[in-house]
Each structure stands twice: as C-alpha cells, then as structure tokens.
C-alpha cells in the first residue's frame, strides 16, 4: 500500500566509455532492480529513468525532477564508473531530496567465473565512492544507504527516506492557521515565521477567532446531529455527556465547533492549526474535542499559538501514514521523582490525539481551570506502553534547531481524578540526563510525540531541511550533548 500517489526517481549513473553492450546491461539491471524494489511494498512508487552518461544528461534529469510535481526525491546509483565532475552542474540545481543507494546488482562474487569484463560492469564499490565525493564536497544533503538491495534492512532504510520525502513534499505548501496569537510572554513557542517559510515551507497565517465563530454560527442542527451520532458510536460516552445528561450541551457545542473547523480548514487547504484559551471571545468553550479528532485525521495541532509544534505534528503524521503507533501533540506536565524510577507525566489541557490511545477513549465533560469559558468536552485515555520519540523545532535566534529525545512509555497508575488523556514516559537514557540535555538544548515544553517512528526519520528530515539536529538517546551523555552544541 502506497502512502501517496507521489513517486521517487531512480537515476543510474554511467559514462559513454563502456560501449553499447555494457550500457544495455546496465539499463537492464537497473530496471530489474527497480522492479524488485517496487515489489517489496515500499511506501512510494519508484520510477526508473534512462542511464545518465554525460553532464548534459545529468543536468537534464535533475531539472526534470525539480519541475515534476509527482517526483518527491531521487535515488542515485552508480552501476559503473561515472566521473563525478559530470554531476556538478546537475547537483547544483537539484532541489529535490537525494538518496544514494550504495549497492550492486549481484549479491555475491562469482568466484569461478569472475573476469575483467565482470569487474568493469559491476563497479559500484568505486563508482559510488567517486560520486559520493562530489556530493560531500558540494555539501549536498543526502541519505547514503549501504547494503544489498534485496535485503530487508536496506529496503527499510529506503522506506524511511520515502516517508520523510513524502512529508517534506507535504510541507512545501503547509498552511498553518493560528486562531489567536502565541500566548503572551511565552518564549519557546514563538519564532521567525519568515525564516520558517524559507527553510521549512510553513506558511503561518493568523485568523481572528471571530472568523471561526461565523462558521460555528452557520452550522445546522442536522450537521450537529450527524456529528453527535459519530461521537456516540465511536467512544464510550460518560452518562453526564450522553443524550439527556446534564453536560450534553457541552458535547453539542463541541460538535458544532468541529463541523465549523473542518469546513474552515477544507476551504483554505489548511493542514495544521493552533488555538489559544485566552482568545475565545464568542466561542462557547476551548475546542478540545475538535482538536483531538482533527489531529486523529492528520491535522497538526499546537496549543497556545505554538505553530512550530503544530506544523511538526502534521509532518510527523504524514511520515507515519498507515504505520501502527499514533502521533500526538504533547506537553511535559509533572514528574514522578522516585529515585531510580523517575518518569514524566505527559498531557495537555485537553488536546492529546486519540491515535495514541491504548483503549476506546471516554468522552466526558469537565471544567477547565483557565480561560473562563464553559466546561469543554474531551476524550480521555492512556497511552500504550512502548518506545517512541518526542521531537521539537526551536528558534535559537539565528537558526532553527531540531531536538529529538527517544522515550519509553510505561504504565501509569490509575488517576481517577485527572480529567485529561495522558502518557507516562522515561526520557532516554533516563530522566536525569534526558531532561538535563533537553533543557541545555533549549527544548520546548510542547513536543510532537510519536510511537510510529524512530529517530532515523527525524535525522533524514533535518538533513533534507538543512537544520541543526540534536538527538538524545540511550547513549547520550551531558558531555557529548554539550560537544554537539559547540560544533553546530
Ligand atoms: Mn501548552
């Protein structure tokens, strides 16, 4: 199953020196390789392109890749030797993501048969080094995948890259709607929106909440009824939130908000959004349930105007399409500090995505301590134990910095009085070092959390975006995170 209708191109490098027979064989082998990879159920279709043998042909395929809307990246492979000065002109103009597959057509050396003809046909071992040199010298971002093309590990690395380039393509025109500005005085959720559009493709728009209120008012009773029927059949609805219950009115208002937000976003091709509990005016309540359900459908979300996290939640959701695990906006809330078992309770006021839920969410209504509005409806659940990653992008003044922390979700105890969805995790390598490193790196209190992805996706993404990445994992020490920051 493909994650989108987009494709990546497979470009085989060579030169004219070899003569027709060898070049025919090169093209045949490359096509067989592409066919084989396409049968391996990778996330995107791979399209074979004719072998490039000169500066002009290389330049042409790079220009075509740039201008083809379906092509979201190119995979390069040197079956034979392709003198790399020929690649300079093409690579200079190429702005689609690049992957270098360092493999060869045959798996094993044919010991009894090998002769110089075989050696001259199958020379990726040095052809790919020559090509790799110029990519490195030109400081082109690339993912180098090494291994036999039929092996699962190699295909998995390609699959990760494909998911990342598909998400990168999605963010080229990512429109993010901010209802209300960033929360006053908050530093880490703010940032340079112009630079974000230049570097990451984010188009960060502001909409007064009144624009949305007009949509809420236009929602019909029939639309509300249909939405309520979805709620009632999907969730475990608390008695007070059921038809006839004392809090049903809050659920009705939540449904009205959701219908309005969906229409608002669809009309404007909006992919991510932020809200601010301080800027609700005529909104009945903070749209918590709508935010949760929109996230579950692939929209990015950030609380209190946090547009960078909203955008990253969207991007990570696109990377994770169809994978098990779920992805959500999250916030570090409070700690459990028993020596040797320190962990962090994650939640938000309301907006945790049900894609991470370990069981059927409960729909309920409780007061919200801040904002001064009516009691909002929300979905309650716990996050299933397992490995995940928490990622963020911060603006450190003259550049963006991405930070990823591997986390281990564990079981929390029952919290009967806590009316929000949550996750309970140990940042790797442990809370002491994980949190210390995160704080030294200037990381956010909001994160994009995913149980579907690994650090490799974030590494590929930061590489393509050309932004700094600090990773905090089981091997992190404070000394090495400080060293990483010094060399960035
Ligand atoms: Mn928050």
Tab-separated table of C-alpha atoms and ligand atoms in Angstrom:
chain	number	residue	atom	x	y	z
A	1	UNK	CA	0.000	0.000	0.000
A	2	UNK	CA	1.465	3.358	-1.073
A	3	UNK	CA	1.298	6.355	1.280
A	4	UNK	CA	0.615	8.735	-1.595
A	5	UNK	CA	0.478	8.934	-5.375
A	6	UNK	CA	3.873	10.679	-5.405
A	7	UNK	CA	6.966	8.900	-6.749
A	8	UNK	CA	10.733	8.862	-6.468
A	9	UNK	CA	13.011	8.568	-9.474
A	10	UNK	CA	15.797	6.038	-9.822
A	11	UNK	CA	18.792	7.519	-11.614
A	12	UNK	CA	21.660	5.280	-12.720
A	13	UNK	CA	24.962	6.968	-13.441
A	14	UNK	CA	27.491	5.802	-16.027
A	15	UNK	CA	29.509	7.192	-18.971
A	16	UNK	CA	29.925	6.569	-22.715
A	17	UNK	CA	33.287	4.836	-22.380
A	18	UNK	CA	31.788	1.377	-21.856
A	19	UNK	CA	30.157	0.820	-25.237
A	20	UNK	CA	26.622	-0.242	-26.169
A	21	UNK	CA	26.621	-3.798	-24.798
A	22	UNK	CA	27.697	-2.834	-21.326
A	23	UNK	CA	25.323	0.125	-21.211
A	24	UNK	CA	22.435	-2.090	-22.338
A	25	UNK	CA	23.256	-4.430	-19.477
A	26	UNK	CA	23.462	-1.511	-17.031
A	27	UNK	CA	19.984	-0.323	-18.064
A	28	UNK	CA	18.550	-3.864	-17.853
A	29	UNK	CA	19.989	-4.440	-14.385
A	30	UNK	CA	18.743	-1.082	-13.110
A	31	UNK	CA	15.247	-1.825	-14.401
A	32	UNK	CA	15.256	-5.231	-12.728
A	33	UNK	CA	16.358	-3.594	-9.509
A	34	UNK	CA	13.562	-1.030	-9.694
A	35	UNK	CA	11.012	-3.770	-10.439
A	36	UNK	CA	12.279	-5.770	-7.489
A	37	UNK	CA	12.139	-2.811	-5.130
A	38	UNK	CA	8.645	-1.937	-6.301
A	39	UNK	CA	7.529	-5.473	-5.491
A	40	UNK	CA	8.878	-5.031	-1.969
A	41	UNK	CA	5.891	-2.910	-0.925
A	42	UNK	CA	7.800	0.317	-0.286
A	43	UNK	CA	5.776	3.429	0.650
A	44	UNK	CA	6.220	5.172	-2.722
A	45	UNK	CA	6.458	4.019	-6.319
A	46	UNK	CA	9.983	4.068	-7.780
A	47	UNK	CA	10.255	5.187	-11.390
A	48	UNK	CA	13.198	4.014	-13.476
A	49	UNK	CA	14.823	6.691	-15.656
A	50	UNK	CA	17.328	6.098	-18.513
A	51	UNK	CA	21.002	5.822	-17.547
A	52	UNK	CA	22.760	9.193	-17.477
A	53	UNK	CA	26.108	9.257	-19.302
A	54	UNK	CA	27.123	12.909	-19.555
A	55	UNK	CA	26.967	16.275	-17.794
A	56	UNK	CA	24.070	17.285	-20.027
A	57	UNK	CA	22.017	14.166	-19.310
A	58	UNK	CA	22.626	14.523	-15.580
A	59	UNK	CA	21.648	18.184	-15.684
A	60	UNK	CA	18.516	17.368	-17.662
A	61	UNK	CA	17.252	14.698	-15.279
A	62	UNK	CA	17.842	16.991	-12.281
A	63	UNK	CA	15.903	19.838	-13.931
A	64	UNK	CA	13.088	17.450	-14.860
A	65	UNK	CA	12.954	16.103	-11.295
A	66	UNK	CA	12.755	19.652	-9.954
A	67	UNK	CA	9.850	20.603	-12.158
A	68	UNK	CA	7.870	17.360	-11.951
A	69	UNK	CA	5.207	17.742	-9.255
A	70	UNK	CA	4.897	13.975	-8.744
A	71	UNK	CA	8.615	13.430	-8.167
A	72	UNK	CA	9.443	13.976	-4.488
A	73	UNK	CA	13.033	12.763	-4.491
A	74	UNK	CA	15.710	10.917	-6.450
A	75	UNK	CA	17.653	7.776	-5.698
A	76	UNK	CA	21.070	7.645	-7.355
A	77	UNK	CA	23.202	4.586	-8.037
A	78	UNK	CA	26.441	4.141	-9.997
A	79	UNK	CA	26.362	0.659	-11.550
A	80	UNK	CA	29.626	1.577	-13.286
A	81	UNK	CA	32.019	4.489	-13.004
A	82	UNK	CA	30.511	7.938	-13.587
A	83	UNK	CA	33.183	10.649	-13.366
A	84	UNK	CA	31.769	12.955	-10.740
A	85	UNK	CA	32.675	16.316	-12.262
A	86	UNK	CA	29.844	15.434	-14.660
A	87	UNK	CA	27.465	15.602	-11.690
A	88	UNK	CA	28.367	19.146	-10.605
A	89	UNK	CA	26.002	21.012	-12.912
A	90	UNK	CA	23.025	18.781	-12.141
A	91	UNK	CA	23.548	18.598	-8.402
A	92	UNK	CA	23.976	22.382	-8.284
A	93	UNK	CA	20.409	22.911	-9.477
A	94	UNK	CA	18.757	19.853	-7.918
A	95	UNK	CA	16.465	20.839	-5.080
A	96	UNK	CA	14.548	17.590	-4.611
A	97	UNK	CA	15.759	15.329	-1.778
A	98	UNK	CA	18.580	12.955	-2.644
A	99	UNK	CA	19.281	9.371	-1.597
A	100	UNK	CA	22.415	7.482	-2.574
A	101	UNK	CA	21.831	3.750	-2.784
A	102	UNK	CA	25.238	2.090	-2.499
A	103	UNK	CA	24.575	-1.433	-3.653
A	104	UNK	CA	25.325	-3.699	-6.589
A	105	UNK	CA	23.200	-5.838	-8.877
A	106	UNK	CA	24.778	-9.176	-7.906
A	107	UNK	CA	24.934	-10.241	-4.301
A	108	UNK	CA	27.986	-12.496	-4.440
A	109	UNK	CA	31.281	-12.549	-6.257
A	110	UNK	CA	31.067	-15.378	-8.867
A	111	UNK	CA	34.376	-16.867	-7.776
A	112	UNK	CA	34.819	-19.385	-10.555
A	113	UNK	CA	33.667	-17.076	-13.369
A	114	UNK	CA	34.851	-13.631	-12.440
A	115	UNK	CA	36.971	-11.886	-15.109
A	116	UNK	CA	37.761	-8.267	-16.050
A	117	UNK	CA	34.510	-7.877	-18.012
A	118	UNK	CA	32.577	-8.671	-14.864
A	119	UNK	CA	34.742	-6.271	-12.868
A	120	UNK	CA	34.155	-3.469	-15.378
A	121	UNK	CA	30.402	-3.967	-15.373
A	122	UNK	CA	29.944	-4.256	-11.596
A	123	UNK	CA	31.989	-1.487	-10.070
A	124	UNK	CA	29.666	0.364	-7.693
A	125	UNK	CA	32.277	-0.170	-4.998
A	126	UNK	CA	34.427	2.508	-6.605
A	127	UNK	CA	31.889	4.276	-8.855
A	128	UNK	CA	29.724	5.172	-5.873
A	129	UNK	CA	32.767	6.467	-3.986
A	130	UNK	CA	33.691	8.788	-6.849
A	131	UNK	CA	30.103	10.081	-6.995
A	132	UNK	CA	29.829	10.289	-3.199
A	133	UNK	CA	32.900	12.507	-3.098
A	134	UNK	CA	31.316	15.271	-5.131
A	135	UNK	CA	28.034	15.100	-3.172
A	136	UNK	CA	30.031	15.512	0.023
A	137	UNK	CA	32.251	18.249	-1.384
A	138	UNK	CA	29.198	20.179	-2.588
A	139	UNK	CA	27.691	19.698	0.868
A	140	UNK	CA	24.516	18.323	-0.680
A	141	UNK	CA	22.188	16.756	1.830
A	142	UNK	CA	21.880	13.061	1.087
A	143	UNK	CA	20.980	9.791	2.729
A	144	UNK	CA	23.518	7.077	1.980
A	145	UNK	CA	22.041	3.571	2.165
A	146	UNK	CA	24.576	0.737	2.027
A	147	UNK	CA	23.824	-2.953	1.521
A	148	UNK	CA	22.333	-5.482	-0.861
A	149	UNK	CA	19.191	-4.077	-2.468
A	150	UNK	CA	17.103	-7.188	-1.792
A	151	UNK	CA	17.837	-7.147	1.935
A	152	UNK	CA	15.124	-6.032	4.344
A	153	UNK	CA	17.419	-3.624	6.230
A	154	UNK	CA	18.258	-1.763	3.023
A	155	UNK	CA	14.619	-1.620	1.947
A	156	UNK	CA	13.616	-0.406	5.406
A	157	UNK	CA	16.088	2.484	5.161
A	158	UNK	CA	14.685	3.386	1.759
A	159	UNK	CA	11.166	3.146	3.184
A	160	UNK	CA	12.039	5.585	5.975
A	161	UNK	CA	13.529	8.043	3.484
A	162	UNK	CA	10.463	7.736	1.225
A	163	UNK	CA	8.112	8.528	4.096
A	164	UNK	CA	10.256	11.510	5.007
A	165	UNK	CA	10.418	12.907	1.453
A	166	UNK	CA	6.672	12.476	1.110
A	167	UNK	CA	6.196	14.509	4.310
A	168	UNK	CA	8.752	17.051	3.102
A	169	UNK	CA	6.727	17.443	-0.088
A	170	UNK	CA	3.561	17.858	2.010
A	171	UNK	CA	5.163	20.698	3.959
A	172	UNK	CA	6.187	22.636	0.808
A	173	UNK	CA	2.805	24.312	0.926
A	174	UNK	CA	1.839	23.802	4.546
A	175	UNK	CA	-0.652	26.422	5.625
A	176	UNK	CA	-0.956	26.726	9.386
A	177	UNK	CA	-3.919	28.621	10.850
A	178	UNK	CA	-3.411	30.441	14.126
A	179	UNK	CA	-6.598	31.313	15.973
A	180	UNK	CA	-5.201	33.925	18.293
A	181	UNK	CA	-1.505	34.734	18.600
A	182	UNK	CA	1.138	32.950	20.655
A	183	UNK	CA	0.337	33.142	24.340
A	184	UNK	CA	1.641	36.440	25.708
A	185	UNK	CA	5.145	36.368	27.171
A	186	UNK	CA	5.836	32.751	26.186
A	187	UNK	CA	9.244	32.452	24.511
A	188	UNK	CA	9.744	28.946	23.184
A	189	UNK	CA	6.539	28.759	21.144
A	190	UNK	CA	7.457	31.924	19.258
A	191	UNK	CA	9.863	32.243	16.353
A	192	UNK	CA	10.710	33.693	12.985
A	193	UNK	CA	7.799	32.945	10.648
A	194	UNK	CA	9.606	34.323	7.622
A	195	UNK	CA	12.588	32.047	8.187
A	196	UNK	CA	10.182	29.144	8.802
A	197	UNK	CA	8.673	29.659	5.367
A	198	UNK	CA	12.123	29.973	3.780
A	199	UNK	CA	13.581	26.899	5.484
A	200	UNK	CA	10.625	24.628	6.090
A	201	UNK	CA	7.833	25.730	3.761
A	202	UNK	CA	5.482	26.721	6.589
A	203	UNK	CA	3.005	29.417	5.660
A	204	UNK	CA	1.864	30.700	9.038
A	205	UNK	CA	-1.420	32.618	8.826
A	206	UNK	CA	-3.334	34.453	11.503
A	207	UNK	CA	-7.122	34.291	11.739
A	208	UNK	CA	-9.087	36.263	14.309
A	209	UNK	CA	-11.246	33.809	16.259
A	210	UNK	CA	-14.272	35.801	15.023
A	211	UNK	CA	-13.686	34.345	11.539
A	212	UNK	CA	-14.222	30.888	13.004
A	213	UNK	CA	-17.158	31.994	15.177
A	214	UNK	CA	-19.022	32.943	11.981
A	215	UNK	CA	-18.599	29.340	10.779
A	216	UNK	CA	-19.732	27.957	14.139
A	217	UNK	CA	-22.908	30.039	13.938
A	218	UNK	CA	-23.628	28.774	10.439
A	219	UNK	CA	-23.573	25.075	11.445
A	220	UNK	CA	-27.014	23.488	11.087
A	221	UNK	CA	-28.775	21.303	13.661
A	222	UNK	CA	-28.720	18.481	11.158
A	223	UNK	CA	-24.894	18.689	10.892
A	224	UNK	CA	-24.614	18.684	14.685
A	225	UNK	CA	-26.853	15.628	14.904
A	226	UNK	CA	-24.713	13.723	12.427
A	227	UNK	CA	-21.539	14.597	14.335
A	228	UNK	CA	-23.085	13.556	17.657
A	229	UNK	CA	-24.042	10.206	16.145
A	230	UNK	CA	-20.352	9.686	15.257
A	231	UNK	CA	-19.306	10.504	18.831
A	232	UNK	CA	-21.924	8.221	20.367
A	233	UNK	CA	-20.925	5.273	18.185
A	234	UNK	CA	-17.146	5.758	18.411
A	235	UNK	CA	-16.497	6.463	22.091
A	236	UNK	CA	-17.515	5.311	25.465
A	237	UNK	CA	-19.708	8.289	26.423
A	238	UNK	CA	-19.900	9.173	30.130
A	239	UNK	CA	-23.510	9.264	31.475
A	240	UNK	CA	-23.419	13.044	32.046
A	241	UNK	CA	-22.291	13.558	28.432
A	242	UNK	CA	-24.969	11.306	26.923
A	243	UNK	CA	-28.240	12.476	25.385
A	244	UNK	CA	-30.310	13.807	28.312
A	245	UNK	CA	-27.253	14.118	30.585
A	246	UNK	CA	-26.523	17.384	32.395
A	247	UNK	CA	-23.385	18.092	30.309
A	248	UNK	CA	-24.779	17.091	26.913
A	249	UNK	CA	-24.951	20.754	25.941
A	250	UNK	CA	-21.137	20.933	26.028
A	251	UNK	CA	-20.884	17.954	23.691
A	252	UNK	CA	-23.382	19.578	21.335
A	253	UNK	CA	-21.289	22.759	21.283
A	254	UNK	CA	-18.133	20.721	20.732
A	255	UNK	CA	-19.780	19.047	17.722
A	256	UNK	CA	-20.762	22.439	16.328
A	257	UNK	CA	-17.152	23.623	16.656
A	258	UNK	CA	-15.808	20.531	14.927
A	259	UNK	CA	-18.134	20.869	11.937
A	260	UNK	CA	-17.157	24.542	11.633
A	261	UNK	CA	-13.415	23.889	11.887
A	262	UNK	CA	-13.470	21.126	9.289
A	263	UNK	CA	-15.231	23.408	6.800
A	264	UNK	CA	-12.913	26.318	7.596
A	265	UNK	CA	-9.805	24.184	7.017
A	266	UNK	CA	-11.064	22.432	3.897
A	267	UNK	CA	-11.951	25.724	2.211
A	268	UNK	CA	-8.455	27.083	2.790
A	269	UNK	CA	-6.343	23.918	2.413
A	270	UNK	CA	-5.134	24.311	5.993
A	271	UNK	CA	-3.042	21.398	7.297
A	272	UNK	CA	-2.284	22.470	10.859
A	273	UNK	CA	-3.700	24.905	13.389
A	274	UNK	CA	-3.265	26.449	16.796
A	275	UNK	CA	-5.719	27.687	19.394
A	276	UNK	CA	-5.311	29.925	22.425
A	277	UNK	CA	-7.506	29.540	25.515
A	278	UNK	CA	-7.039	33.267	26.109
A	279	UNK	CA	-8.598	34.319	22.812
A	280	UNK	CA	-12.004	32.625	22.655
A	281	UNK	CA	-14.450	35.561	22.667
A	282	UNK	CA	-17.740	34.162	21.350
A	283	UNK	CA	-16.558	30.554	21.295
A	284	UNK	CA	-18.563	28.551	23.809
A	285	UNK	CA	-15.516	26.586	25.034
A	286	UNK	CA	-11.934	25.776	24.079
A	287	UNK	CA	-12.315	23.379	21.102
A	288	UNK	CA	-10.616	20.439	22.798
A	289	UNK	CA	-12.614	17.554	21.377
A	290	UNK	CA	-12.424	19.017	17.856
A	291	UNK	CA	-8.657	19.441	18.199
A	292	UNK	CA	-8.280	15.830	19.329
A	293	UNK	CA	-10.392	14.458	16.498
A	294	UNK	CA	-8.828	16.680	13.842
A	295	UNK	CA	-5.390	15.516	14.955
A	296	UNK	CA	-6.558	11.915	14.616
A	297	UNK	CA	-7.460	12.725	10.992
A	298	UNK	CA	-3.960	14.016	10.236
A	299	UNK	CA	-4.138	17.711	11.084
A	300	UNK	CA	-1.247	19.205	13.026
A	301	UNK	CA	-2.089	20.936	16.291
A	302	UNK	CA	-0.285	23.175	18.766
A	303	UNK	CA	-1.690	24.723	21.923
A	304	UNK	CA	-1.360	28.408	22.876
A	305	UNK	CA	-0.376	29.508	19.401
A	306	UNK	CA	2.523	27.047	19.079
A	307	UNK	CA	2.652	26.952	15.275
A	308	UNK	CA	6.050	25.240	15.060
A	309	UNK	CA	4.787	22.242	17.026
A	310	UNK	CA	1.508	22.242	15.077
A	311	UNK	CA	3.480	22.022	11.836
A	312	UNK	CA	5.792	19.311	13.132
A	313	UNK	CA	2.847	17.214	14.382
A	314	UNK	CA	1.436	17.393	10.844
A	315	UNK	CA	4.759	16.467	9.226
A	316	UNK	CA	5.280	13.526	11.546
A	317	UNK	CA	1.728	12.349	10.957
A	318	UNK	CA	2.379	12.351	7.212
A	319	UNK	CA	5.621	10.375	7.730
A	320	UNK	CA	3.713	7.848	9.835
A	321	UNK	CA	0.708	7.351	7.499
A	322	UNK	CA	-0.577	3.802	7.889
A	323	UNK	CA	2.014	2.752	10.470
A	324	UNK	CA	0.876	1.478	13.865
A	325	UNK	CA	1.570	3.606	16.921
A	326	UNK	CA	-0.002	7.048	16.661
A	327	UNK	CA	1.304	10.610	16.876
A	328	UNK	CA	0.198	13.463	19.128
A	329	UNK	CA	0.847	16.942	20.391
A	330	UNK	CA	2.127	16.525	23.950
A	331	UNK	CA	3.373	18.566	26.891
A	332	UNK	CA	5.697	17.727	29.761
A	333	UNK	CA	3.430	18.246	32.732
A	334	UNK	CA	4.611	16.809	36.019
A	335	UNK	CA	7.266	14.391	37.302
A	336	UNK	CA	7.370	11.221	39.322
A	337	UNK	CA	10.718	11.538	41.110
A	338	UNK	CA	11.170	8.280	42.964
A	339	UNK	CA	14.870	7.589	42.889
A	340	UNK	CA	15.746	5.090	40.167
A	341	UNK	CA	12.255	5.265	38.601
A	342	UNK	CA	11.943	8.861	37.530
A	343	UNK	CA	9.427	9.496	34.777
A	344	UNK	CA	7.408	12.346	33.297
A	345	UNK	CA	3.636	12.584	33.040
A	346	UNK	CA	2.651	13.963	29.644
A	347	UNK	CA	-0.684	15.557	28.817
A	348	UNK	CA	-2.202	18.854	27.777
A	349	UNK	CA	-5.192	20.802	28.966
A	350	UNK	CA	-7.343	18.781	26.556
A	351	UNK	CA	-5.612	18.166	23.282
A	352	UNK	CA	-3.979	14.750	23.143
A	353	UNK	CA	-4.567	12.792	19.928
A	354	UNK	CA	-6.594	9.563	20.321
A	355	UNK	CA	-4.299	7.845	17.763
A	356	UNK	CA	-2.012	7.014	20.719
A	357	UNK	CA	-4.839	5.620	22.898
A	358	UNK	CA	-4.468	2.100	24.185
A	359	UNK	CA	-8.219	1.568	24.527
A	360	UNK	CA	-11.512	3.134	23.461
A	361	UNK	CA	-11.452	6.770	24.614
A	362	UNK	CA	-14.067	8.007	27.055
A	363	UNK	CA	-15.952	11.152	26.066
A	364	UNK	CA	-16.567	13.315	29.107
A	365	UNK	CA	-17.054	16.911	30.228
A	366	UNK	CA	-15.170	18.683	32.991
A	367	UNK	CA	-14.473	22.293	33.905
A	368	UNK	CA	-11.241	23.863	32.621
A	369	UNK	CA	-9.400	25.809	35.305
A	370	UNK	CA	-8.370	28.632	32.966
A	371	UNK	CA	-9.936	30.614	30.143
A	372	UNK	CA	-13.215	31.377	31.900
A	373	UNK	CA	-15.408	29.571	29.386
A	374	UNK	CA	-17.984	26.753	29.526
A	375	UNK	CA	-16.834	23.254	30.527
A	376	UNK	CA	-15.202	21.610	27.492
A	377	UNK	CA	-15.810	18.091	26.207
A	378	UNK	CA	-12.721	15.933	25.799
A	379	UNK	CA	-11.586	12.364	25.155
A	380	UNK	CA	-9.835	10.552	27.998
A	381	UNK	CA	-7.421	7.646	27.603
A	382	UNK	CA	-3.968	6.341	28.466
A	383	UNK	CA	-1.122	5.772	26.018
A	384	UNK	CA	0.002	2.193	25.443
A	385	UNK	CA	3.497	1.313	26.753
A	386	UNK	CA	6.321	1.079	24.234
A	387	UNK	CA	9.075	3.050	22.545
A	388	UNK	CA	8.536	6.429	20.976
A	389	UNK	CA	10.182	9.720	20.139
A	390	UNK	CA	9.479	13.288	21.270
A	391	UNK	CA	10.601	15.945	18.783
A	392	UNK	CA	10.633	19.693	18.559
A	393	UNK	CA	11.926	22.591	16.487
A	394	UNK	CA	13.093	25.709	18.331
A	395	UNK	CA	14.258	29.066	17.051
A	396	UNK	CA	17.604	29.789	18.713
A	397	UNK	CA	17.939	33.282	17.295
A	398	UNK	CA	19.911	32.913	14.086
A	399	UNK	CA	18.738	29.429	13.071
A	400	UNK	CA	16.321	26.593	13.810
A	401	UNK	CA	17.389	23.704	15.997
A	402	UNK	CA	15.639	20.374	15.988
A	403	UNK	CA	15.808	18.163	19.054
A	404	UNK	CA	14.642	14.572	19.341
A	405	UNK	CA	14.511	12.509	22.517
A	406	UNK	CA	13.849	8.776	22.467
A	407	UNK	CA	11.322	7.911	25.177
A	408	UNK	CA	9.992	4.755	26.770
A	409	UNK	CA	6.268	4.894	27.565
A	410	UNK	CA	5.419	2.929	30.712
A	411	UNK	CA	2.201	2.141	32.586
A	412	UNK	CA	0.990	4.865	34.909
A	413	UNK	CA	-1.148	4.144	37.940
A	414	UNK	CA	-4.879	4.864	37.944
A	415	UNK	CA	-5.559	8.610	38.137
A	416	UNK	CA	-9.330	8.719	38.731
A	417	UNK	CA	-9.387	12.453	39.371
A	418	UNK	CA	-7.296	13.538	36.365
A	419	UNK	CA	-9.640	14.590	33.511
A	420	UNK	CA	-7.144	14.542	30.629
A	421	UNK	CA	-5.641	11.994	28.268
A	422	UNK	CA	-2.014	11.329	29.068
A	423	UNK	CA	1.186	9.378	28.537
A	424	UNK	CA	3.781	8.437	31.144
A	425	UNK	CA	7.337	8.072	29.933
A	426	UNK	CA	11.002	7.830	30.762
A	427	UNK	CA	13.082	10.066	28.517
A	428	UNK	CA	16.186	8.156	27.393
A	429	UNK	CA	18.740	7.431	28.715
A	430	UNK	CA	16.921	8.372	31.940
A	431	UNK	CA	15.046	11.388	33.219
A	432	UNK	CA	18.091	12.986	34.827
A	433	UNK	CA	20.220	13.031	31.674
A	434	UNK	CA	17.331	13.243	29.198
A	435	UNK	CA	15.762	16.305	30.810
A	436	UNK	CA	19.151	17.914	31.509
A	437	UNK	CA	20.168	17.530	27.865
A	438	UNK	CA	16.770	18.759	26.621
A	439	UNK	CA	16.979	21.860	28.817
A	440	UNK	CA	20.567	22.609	27.803
A	441	UNK	CA	19.449	22.346	24.186
A	442	UNK	CA	16.656	24.880	24.786
A	443	UNK	CA	13.900	22.336	24.032
A	444	UNK	CA	10.195	23.178	24.266
A	445	UNK	CA	7.652	22.155	26.878
A	446	UNK	CA	5.474	21.115	23.923
A	447	UNK	CA	6.528	18.205	21.723
A	448	UNK	CA	5.416	16.201	18.762
A	449	UNK	CA	5.270	12.668	20.171
A	450	UNK	CA	5.163	9.565	18.011
A	451	UNK	CA	5.065	5.875	18.723
A	452	UNK	CA	5.106	5.129	14.996
A	453	UNK	CA	8.542	6.484	14.163
A	454	UNK	CA	12.190	6.194	15.173
A	455	UNK	CA	14.987	8.750	15.373
A	456	UNK	CA	16.095	7.797	11.847
A	457	UNK	CA	13.072	9.613	10.368
A	458	UNK	CA	13.965	12.816	12.207
A	459	UNK	CA	17.600	12.552	11.135
A	460	UNK	CA	16.549	12.225	7.491
A	461	UNK	CA	14.143	15.138	7.861
A	462	UNK	CA	16.665	17.504	9.474
A	463	UNK	CA	19.180	16.584	6.778
A	464	UNK	CA	16.774	17.471	3.980
A	465	UNK	CA	15.626	20.665	5.732
A	466	UNK	CA	19.223	21.677	6.354
A	467	UNK	CA	18.644	22.407	10.016
A	468	UNK	CA	20.645	21.519	13.089
A	469	UNK	CA	19.657	18.325	14.919
A	470	UNK	CA	20.476	17.298	18.472
A	471	UNK	CA	19.471	13.789	19.425
A	472	UNK	CA	19.111	12.442	22.914
A	473	UNK	CA	19.065	8.649	23.142
A	474	UNK	CA	20.330	5.761	25.257
A	475	UNK	CA	23.953	6.693	24.562
A	476	UNK	CA	23.656	10.399	25.368
A	477	UNK	CA	25.903	11.910	27.987
A	478	UNK	CA	25.858	15.538	29.036
A	479	UNK	CA	29.398	15.931	27.779
A	480	UNK	CA	28.513	14.724	24.300
A	481	UNK	CA	25.378	16.888	24.051
A	482	UNK	CA	27.460	19.918	25.029
A	483	UNK	CA	30.035	18.929	22.432
A	484	UNK	CA	27.310	18.546	19.778
A	485	UNK	CA	26.104	22.059	20.589
A	486	UNK	CA	29.616	23.507	20.350
A	487	UNK	CA	30.205	22.117	16.878
A	488	UNK	CA	26.828	23.129	15.402
B	1	LIG	MN1	0.634	24.052	26.483
